[in-house]
Amino acid sequence: MSEYSVVGKSVPRVDALDKVTGAAQYGADVHRPGMLYGKIVRSKHPHAYIRGIDTSEAEKLPGVRAIVTQADVKTGRSVFATDKVLYVGEPIAAVAATDPDIAEEAAELVKIDYEELPVVQDVLEAIKPSTPRLHNDDTKDGPARRVIKARLKKLSDDESQDHSAEIEELTAKFESLEDEVYYNISAETHTEAGDVEKGFAESDIVVEDTYVVPRVHQTYMEPHVSIAEADSSGKVTVWASTQGPFAIRSGVAGTLGIPLTQINVIPTTMGGGFGGRFGVALTHVPAVLLSQKTGRPVRVQMTREEEFVDGRPAPGCVIKLKTGATNDGRILARQALAFWDSGSVSGASIGSTIRVRGVYKIPNLKVDAYGVYTNKSGTTAYRAPGTPQVAYAGESQLDEIARKIGMDGVEFRLKNMREEGDQIPAGAKEPKVGYKETLKAVADAAGWWNREKGPNQGWGVAIGDWTNGCGPGGIYISVHEDGSVRIFHGSIDITGTDTAIAQIVAEVLTVPYEQVTITRGDTDSAPYATGSGGSVVTFTMGNTAKLAAEDTCQRILALAAERLNTSADNLELKDGKVSVLVQDPPRSISLGELAAYSLSTTGGPIVGKGSFARKPSTPALAAQIAKVEVDPETGNVRVLKMVSSQDVGFAINPMAVEGQIEGGTVQGYAWAMMEEMQYDEKGNVNPGFVDYRVPTSADLPTVQSVIVEVPAPNGPFGAKGVGEPPITPTLATMANAVVDAIGVRITELPIKPEKVIDALKQNGK
Amino acid sequence: MNKHPVSLTVNGDQYDLLIEPRKTLLATLRDTIGLTGSKEGCSTGDCGACTVIIDGKAITSCLMLAVSANGKEITTIEGLSSNGHLHPLQQGFIEKGGYQCGFCTPGFIMASKAYLDEIPNPTEAELRHALGGNICRCTGYTKIIEAVMSAAEAMRNA
């Protein structure tokens, strides 16, 4: 039995009625009087010089009110392409018209004169000297050249001895490593712990493979949209469907040189983000520019096709991975070389390459990662950015080793998992975590220990780790004379975080959940709140809510002490009323009575506030087991069972937490089996749901979620962020299950039926 | 562009409109009539977020021109609850946590209603197949299926 009365319960969400009746107002549901409709003019070529932009025909179309290009961006910050385009879909101009169809027609009438350039879409091609450069001729050194370079520097700095012979030898070797001169590099990271060469030498078994993970789209169901309204005083209002209204405010301010105080971002209900809805470039900035130019409200709404060509998806990745272990199942060394497909700009996820270490005691680790420019749109975060890609490689390779040494996959992982106090490779000491509990929980729930399989069936296990982010937030609470409690804040709820906040406040103030309401402010009215990404909200805003409720509680007790003529420490807040602890006969006052009383005192209304910056988070594990059946005729892989466990610290709303686990698992399943943004020399070739398949209810069975609770010391009531972890293992879970079924490992995702057929042929079946 | 007279009955209310022939029923519902509960997720009939019910059938309103809907009776998500009472499907989605961001929810509820009105007692597998025209990106479908199954039971017992 829980010691709590509101947290830990699956109460219905605070926004339930709006969401099931169609009343919730999403971005495109905002309609302003006199509103115009914007449309972006996009590049039709993946790589080309722009020799001219002619807007004259478009301007003549009745109903067109304005066309903006880079010339309209007074700050000079890059909003539209001017002399060169780097991908199909890149914005070149934007049109505003009185009707969305007229805007679309006008956008097509803008004539762009292109001079086409050679195109590069593959990361391993893009790094070669022979390929077209997107930005410049700069080069970076590969891992072996870096090692030699460092050694050379050391030798030449050492004046105590003559190293000229070695220097000459190393220099020759350095120069001979021509294929390690990388072009089109957007970013690089390098991490090392221990000595991998020594670790591999001591290993009984070393496995090396290259894993390829495709670029996938977050595919939030609501396409990007923005409504901007610039008034004659220069004040700009932006209705934004976004994960971070305050990030939109600063982004628009910075891009267009508008003072923060002159921008108000009004967040709408948001139709999914998964990391992809923080930026201002796609719709917000063009909408503001068009509104400033026309003096009218302007809505810019992307189509699904535009989402695919100019969204900011998750990067694909090529990972060369090598792992060494002993025959008794101890992992000794791991080395990774990753190339991330950044697209046209330096992008997200490369920093997560280090997560290829997993939650294992790997004493020797070396990770080299490069971001690579290609002729595609830029990338951004997607649910645990970067981790599903590297966890797929890492957990696939562990599966290979377990098979080769004949050890059970769960036992092998348990044997190598870190516990509290263990050294994290290239990191600090491990805090108290629930890694083993979480893996054991999924194994037990899935029936792993006495699993059976029929012909063409297979079982797969994998894990993934993630640590929720943290950021600043503020919350106000007021108590009203009917006893109701109102929360005011500025963070975005996607998945039920408002409900968690309301539950926390109700718990602390000992009132029924139904008595608590919550209001979201805009950036003019609400205190700052960190963006809703990085599994951050329940941790950050939950802590903030708890602080605000405790502050409110102090105010309540002080008022009650005055009213009941006793001291605050002789009072207790329980069941929504304040009672005198030591008093005969017992006396008490309800929150409503107290709130009414507060209006007639010099103290005034009951208001509490919470303000929170950051506290260390605790890592969380997700562990999954899948059972699949492969149809050898069609190559189709059917999931028979999918069990997903996660250490959530403490589930403030178990139903909402299960929803996160189920949803993340299915997104991971889709990445493993179905989704892939495909490109050729003409750009993205599958910009729609017919060719870019996402799962429907028909593709999957019920996902069984298993909640594990190892409390986080700094989380509200022990809660950890829960949104991101469940996607991290699934790519490998599925890949490992397919290997178990067909006996061949497919190292290039997604595992589409044709690849399964090829693999079966390769295996002589 | 020339406009055509279009007469629609939406959630019991009659609208006599002048509509360009290129406007979809979805655009007309949302922008002209102001019923924004039906959502635009793809504009190609693939995601089901715009699903409404016409003559008892679930229709992706982004694929139907407003002029083609002339004279039809249309039910949207806004017309589902009656006399302040939620429909069992709406109740089911709340109780089972069948939504997260909620953008696909109106489409799922309308598609489920059209289906359950015809097949009141489906198996889970049948239901999963029947709702294959609607995409949800948040829930992984487990709780949506639970919500619709529980609503089906409530509707049978009503």
Short mmCIF file of C-alpha atoms in Angstrom, two decimals, chain A residues 332-480:
data_model
loop_
_atom_site.label_atom_id
_atom_site.label_comp_id
_atom_site.label_asym_id
_atom_site.label_seq_id
_atom_site.Cartn_x
_atom_site.Cartn_y
_atom_site.Cartn_z
CA LEU A 332 37.50 -6.16 -21.66
CA ALA A 333 37.52 -3.60 -24.43
CA ARG A 334 35.34 -1.73 -26.89
CA GLN A 335 36.26 0.60 -29.73
CA ALA A 336 33.84 2.58 -31.86
CA LEU A 337 34.24 4.73 -34.93
CA ALA A 338 30.99 6.47 -35.85
CA PHE A 339 30.02 8.64 -38.80
CA TRP A 340 26.83 10.61 -38.22
CA ASP A 341 24.87 11.88 -41.18
CA SER A 342 24.48 15.53 -40.22
CA GLY A 343 22.91 16.67 -43.46
CA SER A 344 23.63 20.23 -44.53
CA VAL A 345 24.48 21.64 -41.10
CA SER A 346 26.26 20.43 -38.00
CA GLY A 347 23.65 18.62 -36.01
CA ALA A 348 22.48 16.54 -33.15
CA SER A 349 23.35 13.24 -31.54
CA ILE A 350 27.09 12.88 -32.16
CA GLY A 351 27.69 13.56 -28.45
CA SER A 352 25.77 10.42 -27.59
CA THR A 353 28.30 8.16 -29.29
CA ILE A 354 29.90 7.62 -25.88
CA ARG A 355 26.73 5.79 -24.87
CA VAL A 356 28.01 2.84 -26.87
CA ARG A 357 29.64 1.90 -23.55
CA GLY A 358 26.20 1.02 -22.20
CA VAL A 359 25.93 0.29 -18.49
CA TYR A 360 28.84 -2.14 -18.49
CA LYS A 361 32.15 -2.23 -16.67
CA ILE A 362 34.24 -1.89 -19.83
CA PRO A 363 37.74 -1.10 -18.56
CA ASN A 364 39.14 -0.11 -21.96
CA LEU A 365 37.13 2.14 -24.23
CA LYS A 366 37.87 4.28 -27.25
CA VAL A 367 35.26 6.25 -29.12
CA ASP A 368 35.86 8.42 -32.18
CA ALA A 369 32.86 10.09 -33.77
CA TYR A 370 32.46 12.39 -36.74
CA GLY A 371 29.52 14.35 -38.05
CA VAL A 372 29.46 14.39 -41.85
CA TYR A 373 27.85 16.89 -44.21
CA THR A 374 25.56 15.47 -46.88
CA ASN A 375 22.95 17.00 -49.22
CA LYS A 376 20.03 16.48 -46.86
CA SER A 377 18.20 18.69 -44.39
CA GLY A 378 19.85 19.20 -41.00
CA THR A 379 19.01 16.93 -38.10
CA THR A 380 17.97 17.41 -34.53
CA ALA A 381 16.95 15.46 -31.45
CA TYR A 382 14.72 12.42 -31.55
CA ARG A 383 13.85 10.72 -28.26
CA ALA A 384 17.14 9.97 -26.42
CA PRO A 385 19.07 11.55 -29.30
CA GLY A 386 21.83 9.34 -30.65
CA THR A 387 21.37 6.55 -28.15
CA PRO A 388 19.10 4.18 -30.09
CA GLN A 389 21.69 4.19 -32.90
CA VAL A 390 24.70 3.33 -30.76
CA ALA A 391 22.78 1.02 -28.42
CA TYR A 392 21.74 -0.93 -31.52
CA ALA A 393 25.40 -1.46 -32.43
CA GLY A 394 26.56 -2.14 -28.89
CA GLU A 395 23.77 -4.51 -27.91
CA SER A 396 23.89 -6.36 -31.23
CA GLN A 397 27.58 -7.01 -30.77
CA LEU A 398 27.09 -8.22 -27.19
CA ASP A 399 24.50 -10.63 -28.53
CA GLU A 400 27.07 -11.95 -31.03
CA ILE A 401 29.64 -12.46 -28.29
CA ALA A 402 27.15 -14.19 -25.99
CA ARG A 403 26.29 -16.58 -28.83
CA LYS A 404 29.94 -17.25 -29.58
CA ILE A 405 30.93 -17.98 -25.98
CA GLY A 406 27.70 -19.88 -25.36
CA MET A 407 26.44 -17.68 -22.57
CA ASP A 408 22.83 -16.65 -21.93
CA GLY A 409 22.23 -13.08 -23.15
CA VAL A 410 20.67 -11.92 -19.90
CA GLU A 411 23.34 -13.60 -17.73
CA PHE A 412 26.09 -12.09 -19.88
CA ARG A 413 24.67 -8.59 -19.43
CA LEU A 414 24.05 -9.03 -15.71
CA LYS A 415 27.64 -10.17 -15.25
CA ASN A 416 29.03 -7.01 -16.83
CA MET A 417 26.58 -4.43 -15.51
CA ARG A 418 27.82 -1.64 -13.30
CA GLU A 419 26.52 -1.22 -9.80
CA GLU A 420 26.65 1.66 -7.33
CA GLY A 421 30.23 2.84 -6.89
CA ASP A 422 31.59 1.21 -10.07
CA GLN A 423 33.69 3.28 -12.42
CA ILE A 424 31.80 4.50 -15.51
CA PRO A 425 34.22 4.20 -18.45
CA ALA A 426 35.44 7.75 -19.19
CA GLY A 427 33.02 8.96 -16.53
CA ALA A 428 32.43 9.33 -12.81
CA LYS A 429 31.39 6.72 -10.26
CA GLU A 430 28.01 5.09 -10.76
CA PRO A 431 25.31 6.35 -8.37
CA LYS A 432 22.62 4.04 -6.99
CA VAL A 433 20.94 2.56 -10.05
CA GLY A 434 18.47 -0.18 -10.90
CA TYR A 435 20.16 -1.77 -13.91
CA LYS A 436 20.10 -5.37 -12.74
CA GLU A 437 16.61 -5.11 -11.22
CA THR A 438 15.27 -3.78 -14.52
CA LEU A 439 16.83 -6.48 -16.69
CA LYS A 440 15.76 -9.24 -14.29
CA ALA A 441 12.24 -7.81 -14.22
CA VAL A 442 11.84 -8.02 -17.98
CA ALA A 443 13.35 -11.50 -18.10
CA ASP A 444 10.92 -12.72 -15.43
CA ALA A 445 7.89 -11.02 -17.01
CA ALA A 446 8.69 -12.32 -20.50
CA GLY A 447 9.26 -15.89 -19.39
CA TRP A 448 12.87 -15.69 -20.61
CA TRP A 449 14.24 -18.34 -18.29
CA ASN A 450 12.03 -21.15 -19.64
CA ARG A 451 11.46 -19.75 -23.10
CA GLU A 452 10.45 -21.99 -25.93
CA LYS A 453 10.38 -21.40 -29.62
CA GLY A 454 8.88 -23.08 -32.61
CA PRO A 455 10.25 -23.15 -36.15
CA ASN A 456 11.26 -19.74 -37.53
CA GLN A 457 10.80 -18.17 -34.12
CA GLY A 458 13.35 -16.26 -32.10
CA TRP A 459 13.87 -14.37 -28.87
CA GLY A 460 15.84 -11.17 -28.45
CA VAL A 461 16.95 -9.17 -25.45
CA ALA A 462 18.58 -5.75 -25.28
CA ILE A 463 18.94 -2.83 -22.94
CA GLY A 464 19.47 0.91 -23.26
CA ASP A 465 20.29 3.63 -20.78
CA TRP A 466 19.51 7.29 -20.56
CA THR A 467 19.64 10.02 -17.95
CA ASN A 468 16.92 12.65 -17.86
CA GLY A 469 17.90 16.26 -18.33
CA CYS A 470 17.23 19.07 -15.91
CA GLY A 471 16.65 22.76 -16.26
CA PRO A 472 15.20 25.83 -14.60
CA GLY A 473 11.52 26.34 -13.95
CA GLY A 474 9.09 28.39 -11.90
CA ILE A 475 5.56 27.74 -10.65
CA TYR A 476 2.97 29.81 -8.81
CA ILE A 477 0.18 28.34 -6.73
CA SER A 478 -2.88 30.13 -5.39
CA VAL A 479 -5.55 28.81 -3.02
CA HIS A 480 -9.07 30.10 -3.54
#
